[in-house]
Amino acid sequence: MLTSTTKDSNVRRIVGIIGDPVAHSLSPAFQQPALDAAGIPATFEKWHTPLADLPTRVAALRAPEALGACVTVPHKINVMAMMDEIADSGRLAGAVNTIVSRDGRLIGENTDHHGFRTSLAETDPLAGTRPAVVLGAGGAARAVVLALRDLGVPSIMVANRRPERAADLAADLPGVRLGLTGIDEASLRAALPEAGLLVNATSLGWRPGETPLDLSLLDFMPDGSFVADLTYRDTDLLLAARERGFGTLDGLGMLVHQGARQFTLWTGLEAPLEVMWAAALAARAAKG
Ligand code: NDP
């Protein structure tokens, strides 16, 4: 973490993203402009890290010039054993997406749930008031469930291809009123009429024609419903939801807000959100 002394020193700081792959990540595209806008002499690097190199890469973050790192697929769980401390956010999420280097000590955090909560709250005026159906039970779905719990969502149905994974999620998050089901037509027909919010937290949606559920099932949702998709751009699911007059949210807001929290954890400074948003939108447009 940056201190007033280190901020003013001539030492150029480093921070980066650890994953395999990392080339596709949008994080460097908005974190570097944020550091520049805040006047922090630091470089955001892409650290492509195969599993065998992970211990060395993480150990390098103990160097005085390191602020920390983003952690992405497939290392969010593996890095946990390499931390000196896991913050509550990482413990609740069961995964670390952010490493903060503080005087050579490594602290594992998770900013995804802050990212989703903030993004949903600023977009859906009824956030927190309606029952929700969450598709998926991986790391991102955990973040969504934690965020919905914080927002006070009265009940959450988690629907996953492998129901046993949804059961693990429920066991790890006591106190959340969770129902569990598969992503099958009969279960969703039963759950969706009660739900005003549907969240896609599966990995399906990146390719055209790829949807996590049969889109005709959206007809079972009440008028005025809201559909969120963690994919960083419009998906067939979001397009179909808008055709029905529903409010929609893609995953870019979650990405930017989780990145803003990372920026603050690394630097101790408020994140320049407008700069981050503009850079993220430009980077997404450039990817097509
Ligand atoms: P995980 O690998 O942990 O989980 C993947 C989820 O998708 C599981 O629930 C899995 O089901 C489900 N899934 C995968 N393939 C299929 C399929 N063919 N049919 C049905 N279900 C399937 O990934 P994450 O949770 O980390 O990420 C999920 C998505 O969220 C990704 O698209 C990722 O890019 C996005 N994401 C976006 C963020 C943002 O800031 N916007 C932040 C983090 C993630 P099962 O358990 O049965 O295998």
mmCIF file of C-alpha atoms and ligand atoms in Angstrom:
data_model
loop_
_atom_site.group_PDB
_atom_site.id
_atom_site.type_symbol
_atom_site.label_atom_id
_atom_site.label_comp_id
_atom_site.label_asym_id
_atom_site.label_seq_id
_atom_site.Cartn_x
_atom_site.Cartn_y
_atom_site.Cartn_z
ATOM 1 C CA MET A 1 0.000 0.000 0.000
ATOM 2 C CA LEU A 2 1.114 3.492 -0.774
ATOM 3 C CA THR A 3 2.104 5.844 2.033
ATOM 4 C CA SER A 4 2.647 9.577 1.749
ATOM 5 C CA THR A 5 6.393 8.936 1.836
ATOM 6 C CA THR A 6 6.384 6.299 -0.881
ATOM 7 C CA LYS A 7 3.953 8.266 -3.054
ATOM 8 C CA ASP A 8 6.380 11.148 -3.166
ATOM 9 C CA SER A 9 9.521 9.030 -3.526
ATOM 10 C CA ASN A 10 11.321 8.508 -6.812
ATOM 11 C CA VAL A 11 10.783 4.757 -6.669
ATOM 12 C CA ARG A 12 8.437 3.621 -9.430
ATOM 13 C CA ARG A 13 5.891 1.203 -7.943
ATOM 14 C CA ILE A 14 4.498 -1.865 -9.661
ATOM 15 C CA VAL A 15 1.157 -3.616 -9.608
ATOM 16 C CA GLY A 16 -0.211 -6.120 -12.076
ATOM 17 C CA ILE A 17 -2.560 -8.909 -12.970
ATOM 18 C CA ILE A 18 -1.724 -12.574 -12.307
ATOM 19 C CA GLY A 19 -3.545 -15.213 -14.357
ATOM 20 C CA ASP A 20 -3.334 -17.686 -17.182
ATOM 21 C CA PRO A 21 -4.244 -16.197 -19.599
ATOM 22 C CA VAL A 22 -4.140 -12.440 -18.914
ATOM 23 C CA ALA A 23 -3.988 -11.036 -22.454
ATOM 24 C CA HIS A 24 -7.789 -10.646 -22.676
ATOM 25 C CA SER A 25 -8.148 -8.772 -19.370
ATOM 26 C CA LEU A 26 -9.597 -5.249 -19.372
ATOM 27 C CA SER A 27 -8.052 -4.420 -15.957
ATOM 28 C CA PRO A 28 -4.746 -2.986 -17.282
ATOM 29 C CA ALA A 29 -6.723 -0.748 -19.656
ATOM 30 C CA PHE A 30 -8.404 1.121 -16.788
ATOM 31 C CA GLN A 31 -5.998 0.646 -13.866
ATOM 32 C CA GLN A 32 -3.044 2.354 -15.583
ATOM 33 C CA PRO A 33 -5.055 5.483 -16.496
ATOM 34 C CA ALA A 34 -6.355 5.556 -12.907
ATOM 35 C CA LEU A 35 -2.805 5.471 -11.479
ATOM 36 C CA ASP A 36 -1.738 8.173 -13.931
ATOM 37 C CA ALA A 37 -4.747 10.368 -13.136
ATOM 38 C CA ALA A 38 -3.988 10.114 -9.411
ATOM 39 C CA GLY A 39 -0.361 11.091 -10.045
ATOM 40 C CA ILE A 40 0.988 7.815 -8.689
ATOM 41 C CA PRO A 41 4.327 6.808 -10.228
ATOM 42 C CA ALA A 42 3.393 3.181 -10.853
ATOM 43 C CA THR A 43 3.189 0.749 -13.742
ATOM 44 C CA PHE A 44 0.389 -1.787 -14.111
ATOM 45 C CA GLU A 45 1.842 -4.953 -15.681
ATOM 46 C CA LYS A 46 0.387 -8.127 -17.204
ATOM 47 C CA TRP A 47 1.905 -11.163 -15.468
ATOM 48 C CA HIS A 48 0.997 -14.265 -17.428
ATOM 49 C CA THR A 49 1.555 -16.949 -14.790
ATOM 50 C CA PRO A 50 1.311 -20.710 -15.367
ATOM 51 C CA LEU A 51 0.555 -22.610 -12.142
ATOM 52 C CA ALA A 52 4.181 -23.757 -11.715
ATOM 53 C CA ASP A 53 5.322 -20.099 -11.599
ATOM 54 C CA LEU A 54 2.662 -18.927 -9.164
ATOM 55 C CA PRO A 55 4.705 -19.181 -5.903
ATOM 56 C CA THR A 56 7.586 -17.151 -7.386
ATOM 57 C CA ARG A 57 5.271 -14.568 -8.879
ATOM 58 C CA VAL A 58 3.398 -14.119 -5.596
ATOM 59 C CA ALA A 59 6.637 -14.000 -3.554
ATOM 60 C CA ALA A 60 7.863 -11.143 -5.772
ATOM 61 C CA LEU A 61 4.978 -9.035 -4.440
ATOM 62 C CA ARG A 62 6.811 -8.793 -1.098
ATOM 63 C CA ALA A 63 9.310 -6.405 -2.696
ATOM 64 C CA PRO A 64 9.087 -2.810 -1.390
ATOM 65 C CA GLU A 65 8.123 -1.423 -4.806
ATOM 66 C CA ALA A 66 5.115 -3.782 -5.186
ATOM 67 C CA LEU A 67 1.648 -2.447 -4.357
ATOM 68 C CA GLY A 68 -0.109 -5.764 -4.981
ATOM 69 C CA ALA A 69 -1.943 -7.550 -7.769
ATOM 70 C CA CYS A 70 -5.239 -8.548 -9.324
ATOM 71 C CA VAL A 71 -5.701 -12.323 -9.440
ATOM 72 C CA THR A 72 -7.757 -13.926 -12.157
ATOM 73 C CA VAL A 73 -8.589 -17.371 -13.559
ATOM 74 C CA PRO A 74 -7.377 -19.992 -12.626
ATOM 75 C CA HIS A 75 -5.470 -18.843 -9.516
ATOM 76 C CA LYS A 76 -8.098 -17.212 -7.270
ATOM 77 C CA ILE A 77 -8.154 -20.183 -4.899
ATOM 78 C CA ASN A 78 -4.534 -21.349 -5.267
ATOM 79 C CA VAL A 79 -3.109 -18.012 -4.075
ATOM 80 C CA MET A 80 -4.992 -18.195 -0.777
ATOM 81 C CA ALA A 81 -2.413 -20.531 0.784
ATOM 82 C CA MET A 82 0.349 -18.067 -0.160
ATOM 83 C CA MET A 83 -1.142 -15.130 1.787
ATOM 84 C CA ASP A 84 -0.060 -13.974 5.259
ATOM 85 C CA GLU A 85 -3.629 -12.947 5.961
ATOM 86 C CA ILE A 86 -7.026 -13.431 4.314
ATOM 87 C CA ALA A 87 -9.358 -10.466 4.821
ATOM 88 C CA ASP A 88 -13.053 -11.067 5.571
ATOM 89 C CA SER A 89 -13.928 -10.313 1.947
ATOM 90 C CA GLY A 90 -11.687 -13.146 0.729
ATOM 91 C CA ARG A 91 -12.829 -15.562 3.429
ATOM 92 C CA LEU A 92 -16.524 -15.001 2.666
ATOM 93 C CA ALA A 93 -15.991 -15.295 -1.082
ATOM 94 C CA GLY A 94 -13.808 -18.388 -0.671
ATOM 95 C CA ALA A 95 -11.418 -16.857 -3.209
ATOM 96 C CA VAL A 96 -8.921 -14.013 -3.548
ATOM 97 C CA ASN A 97 -9.063 -11.665 -6.547
ATOM 98 C CA THR A 98 -6.824 -8.984 -5.007
ATOM 99 C CA ILE A 99 -3.471 -9.131 -3.242
ATOM 100 C CA VAL A 100 -2.391 -6.127 -1.192
ATOM 101 C CA SER A 101 1.305 -5.852 -0.308
ATOM 102 C CA ARG A 102 1.750 -4.011 2.983
ATOM 103 C CA ASP A 103 5.316 -3.747 4.309
ATOM 104 C CA GLY A 104 6.152 -7.080 2.709
ATOM 105 C CA ARG A 105 3.071 -8.825 4.095
ATOM 106 C CA LEU A 106 0.519 -10.164 1.623
ATOM 107 C CA ILE A 107 -3.192 -9.744 2.340
ATOM 108 C CA GLY A 108 -5.799 -11.565 0.242
ATOM 109 C CA GLU A 109 -8.990 -9.643 -0.490
ATOM 110 C CA ASN A 110 -11.980 -10.121 -2.772
ATOM 111 C CA THR A 111 -13.571 -7.055 -4.382
ATOM 112 C CA ASP A 112 -16.109 -8.787 -6.665
ATOM 113 C CA HIS A 113 -18.989 -8.602 -4.245
ATOM 114 C CA HIS A 114 -18.435 -4.873 -3.695
ATOM 115 C CA GLY A 115 -18.329 -4.504 -7.494
ATOM 116 C CA PHE A 116 -21.627 -6.254 -8.131
ATOM 117 C CA ARG A 117 -23.425 -4.627 -5.192
ATOM 118 C CA THR A 118 -22.396 -1.119 -6.241
ATOM 119 C CA SER A 119 -23.154 -1.683 -9.904
ATOM 120 C CA LEU A 120 -26.609 -3.163 -9.258
ATOM 121 C CA ALA A 121 -27.500 -0.514 -6.672
ATOM 122 C CA GLU A 122 -26.699 2.339 -9.049
ATOM 123 C CA THR A 123 -28.682 0.787 -11.936
ATOM 124 C CA ASP A 124 -31.722 -1.024 -10.511
ATOM 125 C CA PRO A 125 -33.912 1.335 -8.461
ATOM 126 C CA LEU A 126 -35.561 -1.685 -6.815
ATOM 127 C CA ALA A 127 -32.287 -3.451 -5.960
ATOM 128 C CA GLY A 128 -32.629 -5.345 -2.720
ATOM 129 C CA THR A 129 -36.414 -5.415 -2.627
ATOM 130 C CA ARG A 130 -37.273 -8.352 -4.885
ATOM 131 C CA PRO A 131 -36.591 -12.107 -4.744
ATOM 132 C CA ALA A 132 -33.754 -13.140 -7.039
ATOM 133 C CA VAL A 133 -32.760 -16.117 -9.173
ATOM 134 C CA VAL A 134 -28.982 -16.499 -9.638
ATOM 135 C CA LEU A 135 -27.746 -18.783 -12.420
ATOM 136 C CA GLY A 136 -24.367 -20.329 -11.562
ATOM 137 C CA ALA A 137 -22.571 -21.379 -8.383
ATOM 138 C CA GLY A 138 -18.919 -20.548 -9.114
ATOM 139 C CA GLY A 139 -16.813 -17.763 -7.635
ATOM 140 C CA ALA A 140 -18.747 -14.996 -9.374
ATOM 141 C CA ALA A 141 -22.091 -16.406 -8.190
ATOM 142 C CA ARG A 142 -20.787 -16.356 -4.615
ATOM 143 C CA ALA A 143 -19.951 -12.681 -5.001
ATOM 144 C CA VAL A 144 -23.455 -12.037 -6.368
ATOM 145 C CA VAL A 145 -25.136 -13.878 -3.495
ATOM 146 C CA LEU A 146 -23.079 -11.924 -0.930
ATOM 147 C CA ALA A 147 -23.964 -8.660 -2.658
ATOM 148 C CA LEU A 148 -27.677 -9.510 -2.784
ATOM 149 C CA ARG A 149 -27.563 -10.432 0.898
ATOM 150 C CA ASP A 150 -25.987 -7.043 1.705
ATOM 151 C CA LEU A 151 -28.683 -5.301 -0.328
ATOM 152 C CA GLY A 152 -31.359 -7.110 1.701
ATOM 153 C CA VAL A 153 -32.830 -9.265 -1.082
ATOM 154 C CA PRO A 154 -35.611 -11.224 0.653
ATOM 155 C CA SER A 155 -34.827 -14.616 -0.903
ATOM 156 C CA ILE A 156 -32.369 -15.995 -3.429
ATOM 157 C CA MET A 157 -32.738 -19.093 -5.605
ATOM 158 C CA VAL A 158 -29.400 -20.396 -6.888
ATOM 159 C CA ALA A 159 -29.760 -22.533 -10.029
ATOM 160 C CA ASN A 160 -26.702 -24.432 -11.199
ATOM 161 C CA ARG A 161 -25.941 -27.131 -13.755
ATOM 162 C CA ARG A 162 -24.314 -29.232 -11.014
ATOM 163 C CA PRO A 163 -26.661 -28.828 -8.012
ATOM 164 C CA GLU A 164 -24.014 -30.181 -5.603
ATOM 165 C CA ARG A 165 -21.905 -27.080 -6.265
ATOM 166 C CA ALA A 166 -24.874 -24.878 -5.368
ATOM 167 C CA ALA A 167 -25.218 -26.907 -2.154
ATOM 168 C CA ASP A 168 -21.568 -26.140 -1.296
ATOM 169 C CA LEU A 169 -22.248 -22.451 -1.835
ATOM 170 C CA ALA A 170 -25.268 -22.591 0.498
ATOM 171 C CA ALA A 171 -23.283 -24.439 3.163
ATOM 172 C CA ASP A 172 -20.555 -21.781 3.079
ATOM 173 C CA LEU A 173 -22.962 -18.846 3.321
ATOM 174 C CA PRO A 174 -25.229 -19.477 6.303
ATOM 175 C CA GLY A 175 -27.762 -16.798 7.067
ATOM 176 C CA VAL A 176 -28.654 -16.251 3.423
ATOM 177 C CA ARG A 177 -32.191 -17.448 2.597
ATOM 178 C CA LEU A 178 -31.183 -19.648 -0.291
ATOM 179 C CA GLY A 179 -33.136 -22.105 -2.387
ATOM 180 C CA LEU A 180 -31.284 -24.458 -4.683
ATOM 181 C CA THR A 181 -32.201 -25.934 -8.017
ATOM 182 C CA GLY A 182 -30.833 -27.007 -11.376
ATOM 183 C CA ILE A 183 -30.928 -24.877 -14.552
ATOM 184 C CA ASP A 184 -33.767 -26.952 -15.968
ATOM 185 C CA GLU A 185 -37.015 -25.769 -17.454
ATOM 186 C CA ALA A 186 -39.318 -27.172 -14.764
ATOM 187 C CA SER A 187 -37.333 -25.660 -11.872
ATOM 188 C CA LEU A 188 -37.030 -22.281 -13.532
ATOM 189 C CA ARG A 189 -40.733 -22.211 -14.484
ATOM 190 C CA ALA A 190 -41.455 -22.618 -10.780
ATOM 191 C CA ALA A 191 -38.903 -20.056 -9.562
ATOM 192 C CA LEU A 192 -39.095 -17.220 -12.100
ATOM 193 C CA PRO A 193 -42.705 -16.037 -11.504
ATOM 194 C CA GLU A 194 -41.680 -15.158 -7.928
ATOM 195 C CA ALA A 195 -38.482 -13.385 -9.012
ATOM 196 C CA GLY A 196 -38.068 -9.751 -10.022
ATOM 197 C CA LEU A 197 -34.330 -10.148 -10.551
ATOM 198 C CA LEU A 198 -32.425 -12.696 -12.648
ATOM 199 C CA VAL A 199 -28.601 -12.749 -12.598
ATOM 200 C CA ASN A 200 -26.477 -14.754 -15.020
ATOM 201 C CA ALA A 201 -23.273 -15.673 -13.166
ATOM 202 C CA THR A 202 -22.447 -18.680 -15.342
ATOM 203 C CA SER A 203 -19.680 -18.535 -17.936
ATOM 204 C CA LEU A 204 -22.275 -18.757 -20.723
ATOM 205 C CA GLY A 205 -23.026 -15.670 -22.799
ATOM 206 C CA TRP A 206 -19.774 -14.608 -24.401
ATOM 207 C CA ARG A 207 -20.634 -16.072 -27.819
ATOM 208 C CA PRO A 208 -23.675 -15.117 -29.914
ATOM 209 C CA GLY A 209 -26.419 -17.723 -29.508
ATOM 210 C CA GLU A 210 -25.017 -18.875 -26.164
ATOM 211 C CA THR A 211 -27.535 -18.487 -23.332
ATOM 212 C CA PRO A 212 -27.665 -19.931 -19.796
ATOM 213 C CA LEU A 213 -31.396 -20.710 -20.102
ATOM 214 C CA ASP A 214 -34.110 -20.990 -22.760
ATOM 215 C CA LEU A 215 -34.974 -17.345 -23.416
ATOM 216 C CA SER A 216 -38.722 -18.071 -23.583
ATOM 217 C CA LEU A 217 -38.522 -18.655 -19.814
ATOM 218 C CA LEU A 218 -38.166 -14.886 -19.366
ATOM 219 C CA ASP A 219 -41.902 -14.742 -20.143
ATOM 220 C CA PHE A 220 -42.528 -16.249 -16.702
ATOM 221 C CA MET A 221 -40.953 -13.263 -14.940
ATOM 222 C CA PRO A 222 -43.213 -10.461 -13.649
ATOM 223 C CA ASP A 223 -43.574 -7.207 -15.576
ATOM 224 C CA GLY A 224 -40.872 -4.694 -14.713
ATOM 225 C CA SER A 225 -38.294 -7.346 -13.854
ATOM 226 C CA PHE A 226 -34.534 -6.734 -14.025
ATOM 227 C CA VAL A 227 -31.884 -8.978 -15.614
ATOM 228 C CA ALA A 228 -28.140 -8.700 -14.898
ATOM 229 C CA ASP A 229 -25.391 -10.585 -16.725
ATOM 230 C CA LEU A 230 -21.787 -10.638 -15.472
ATOM 231 C CA THR A 231 -20.513 -10.843 -19.069
ATOM 232 C CA TYR A 232 -18.889 -7.477 -19.844
ATOM 233 C CA ARG A 233 -21.145 -6.669 -22.778
ATOM 234 C CA ASP A 234 -24.621 -7.183 -24.213
ATOM 235 C CA THR A 235 -25.542 -10.844 -24.390
ATOM 236 C CA ASP A 236 -28.448 -12.597 -26.063
ATOM 237 C CA LEU A 237 -29.986 -12.858 -22.590
ATOM 238 C CA LEU A 238 -29.814 -9.086 -22.036
ATOM 239 C CA LEU A 239 -31.175 -8.343 -25.521
ATOM 240 C CA ALA A 240 -34.113 -10.684 -24.928
ATOM 241 C CA ALA A 241 -34.767 -9.093 -21.532
ATOM 242 C CA ARG A 242 -34.842 -5.599 -23.057
ATOM 243 C CA GLU A 243 -37.274 -6.794 -25.744
ATOM 244 C CA ARG A 244 -39.626 -7.648 -22.867
ATOM 245 C CA GLY A 245 -39.217 -4.180 -21.359
ATOM 246 C CA PHE A 246 -37.054 -5.358 -18.448
ATOM 247 C CA GLY A 247 -34.214 -3.306 -17.012
ATOM 248 C CA THR A 248 -30.769 -4.753 -17.766
ATOM 249 C CA LEU A 249 -27.171 -4.538 -16.558
ATOM 250 C CA ASP A 250 -24.029 -6.033 -18.096
ATOM 251 C CA GLY A 251 -20.841 -6.914 -16.196
ATOM 252 C CA LEU A 252 -18.746 -3.850 -17.027
ATOM 253 C CA GLY A 253 -20.003 -1.895 -14.013
ATOM 254 C CA MET A 254 -19.099 -4.769 -11.698
ATOM 255 C CA LEU A 255 -15.634 -4.909 -13.259
ATOM 256 C CA VAL A 256 -15.029 -1.177 -12.885
ATOM 257 C CA HIS A 257 -16.325 -0.987 -9.310
ATOM 258 C CA GLN A 258 -14.372 -4.044 -8.169
ATOM 259 C CA GLY A 259 -11.321 -2.435 -9.787
ATOM 260 C CA ALA A 260 -12.012 0.841 -7.981
ATOM 261 C CA ARG A 261 -11.993 -1.006 -4.667
ATOM 262 C CA GLN A 262 -8.690 -2.660 -5.657
ATOM 263 C CA PHE A 263 -7.207 0.758 -6.461
ATOM 264 C CA THR A 264 -8.154 2.030 -3.001
ATOM 265 C CA LEU A 265 -6.775 -1.068 -1.280
ATOM 266 C CA TRP A 266 -3.432 -0.680 -3.097
ATOM 267 C CA THR A 267 -3.044 3.075 -2.775
ATOM 268 C CA GLY A 268 -5.207 4.200 0.143
ATOM 269 C CA LEU A 269 -6.705 6.803 -2.207
ATOM 270 C CA GLU A 270 -10.196 7.263 -3.592
ATOM 271 C CA ALA A 271 -10.383 5.780 -7.086
ATOM 272 C CA PRO A 272 -10.879 8.162 -10.044
ATOM 273 C CA LEU A 273 -14.077 6.422 -11.138
ATOM 274 C CA GLU A 274 -14.818 8.636 -14.147
ATOM 275 C CA VAL A 275 -11.374 7.969 -15.591
ATOM 276 C CA MET A 276 -11.777 4.235 -15.012
ATOM 277 C CA TRP A 277 -15.224 4.142 -16.615
ATOM 278 C CA ALA A 278 -14.094 6.044 -19.707
ATOM 279 C CA ALA A 279 -11.042 3.816 -20.163
ATOM 280 C CA ALA A 280 -13.038 0.610 -19.624
ATOM 281 C CA LEU A 281 -15.688 1.658 -22.151
ATOM 282 C CA ALA A 282 -12.994 2.535 -24.694
ATOM 283 C CA ALA A 283 -11.193 -0.781 -24.136
ATOM 284 C CA ARG A 284 -14.423 -2.733 -24.525
ATOM 285 C CA ALA A 285 -15.266 -0.882 -27.729
ATOM 286 C CA ALA A 286 -11.776 -1.583 -29.088
ATOM 287 C CA LYS A 287 -12.257 -5.316 -28.488
ATOM 288 C CA GLY A 288 -15.415 -5.205 -30.624
HETATM 289 P P1 NDP B 1 -16.459 -20.514 -12.473
HETATM 290 O O1 NDP B 1 -15.680 -21.391 -13.382
HETATM 291 O O2 NDP B 1 -16.120 -20.490 -11.001
HETATM 292 O O3 NDP B 1 -18.036 -20.927 -12.571
HETATM 293 C C1 NDP B 1 -18.612 -21.117 -13.830
HETATM 294 C C2 NDP B 1 -20.124 -21.271 -13.660
HETATM 295 O O4 NDP B 1 -20.706 -21.427 -14.978
HETATM 296 C C3 NDP B 1 -20.530 -22.524 -12.869
HETATM 297 O O5 NDP B 1 -21.723 -22.267 -12.186
HETATM 298 C C4 NDP B 1 -20.743 -23.551 -13.991
HETATM 299 O O6 NDP B 1 -21.615 -24.607 -13.637
HETATM 300 C C5 NDP B 1 -21.401 -22.687 -15.034
HETATM 301 N N1 NDP B 1 -21.255 -23.254 -16.370
HETATM 302 C C6 NDP B 1 -20.125 -23.343 -17.101
HETATM 303 N N2 NDP B 1 -20.387 -23.948 -18.290
HETATM 304 C C7 NDP B 1 -21.721 -24.250 -18.281
HETATM 305 C C8 NDP B 1 -22.594 -24.887 -19.212
HETATM 306 N N3 NDP B 1 -22.158 -25.341 -20.400
HETATM 307 N N4 NDP B 1 -23.905 -25.012 -18.867
HETATM 308 C C9 NDP B 1 -24.357 -24.549 -17.677
HETATM 309 N N5 NDP B 1 -23.575 -23.954 -16.738
HETATM 310 C C10 NDP B 1 -22.275 -23.810 -17.047
HETATM 311 O O7 NDP B 1 -16.400 -19.054 -13.101
HETATM 312 P P2 NDP B 1 -16.655 -17.651 -12.375
HETATM 313 O O8 NDP B 1 -17.745 -17.829 -11.393
HETATM 314 O O9 NDP B 1 -15.375 -17.077 -11.920
HETATM 315 O O10 NDP B 1 -17.134 -16.723 -13.625
HETATM 316 C C11 NDP B 1 -18.420 -16.869 -14.195
HETATM 317 C C12 NDP B 1 -18.656 -15.747 -15.202
HETATM 318 O O11 NDP B 1 -18.661 -14.478 -14.540
HETATM 319 C C13 NDP B 1 -17.579 -15.645 -16.301
HETATM 320 O O12 NDP B 1 -18.226 -15.355 -17.524
HETATM 321 C C14 NDP B 1 -16.730 -14.482 -15.853
HETATM 322 O O13 NDP B 1 -16.114 -13.820 -16.945
HETATM 323 C C15 NDP B 1 -17.783 -13.588 -15.209
HETATM 324 N N6 NDP B 1 -17.210 -12.683 -14.199
HETATM 325 C C16 NDP B 1 -17.432 -11.340 -14.358
HETATM 326 C C17 NDP B 1 -16.941 -10.447 -13.431
HETATM 327 C C18 NDP B 1 -17.181 -8.993 -13.624
HETATM 328 O O14 NDP B 1 -16.510 -8.188 -12.965
HETATM 329 N N7 NDP B 1 -18.106 -8.615 -14.477
HETATM 330 C C19 NDP B 1 -16.164 -10.887 -12.256
HETATM 331 C C20 NDP B 1 -16.012 -12.330 -12.168
HETATM 332 C C21 NDP B 1 -16.516 -13.165 -13.131
HETATM 333 P P3 NDP B 1 -21.040 -25.941 -12.914
HETATM 334 O O15 NDP B 1 -20.760 -25.555 -11.487
HETATM 335 O O16 NDP B 1 -22.132 -26.920 -13.057
HETATM 336 O O17 NDP B 1 -19.776 -26.314 -13.654
#
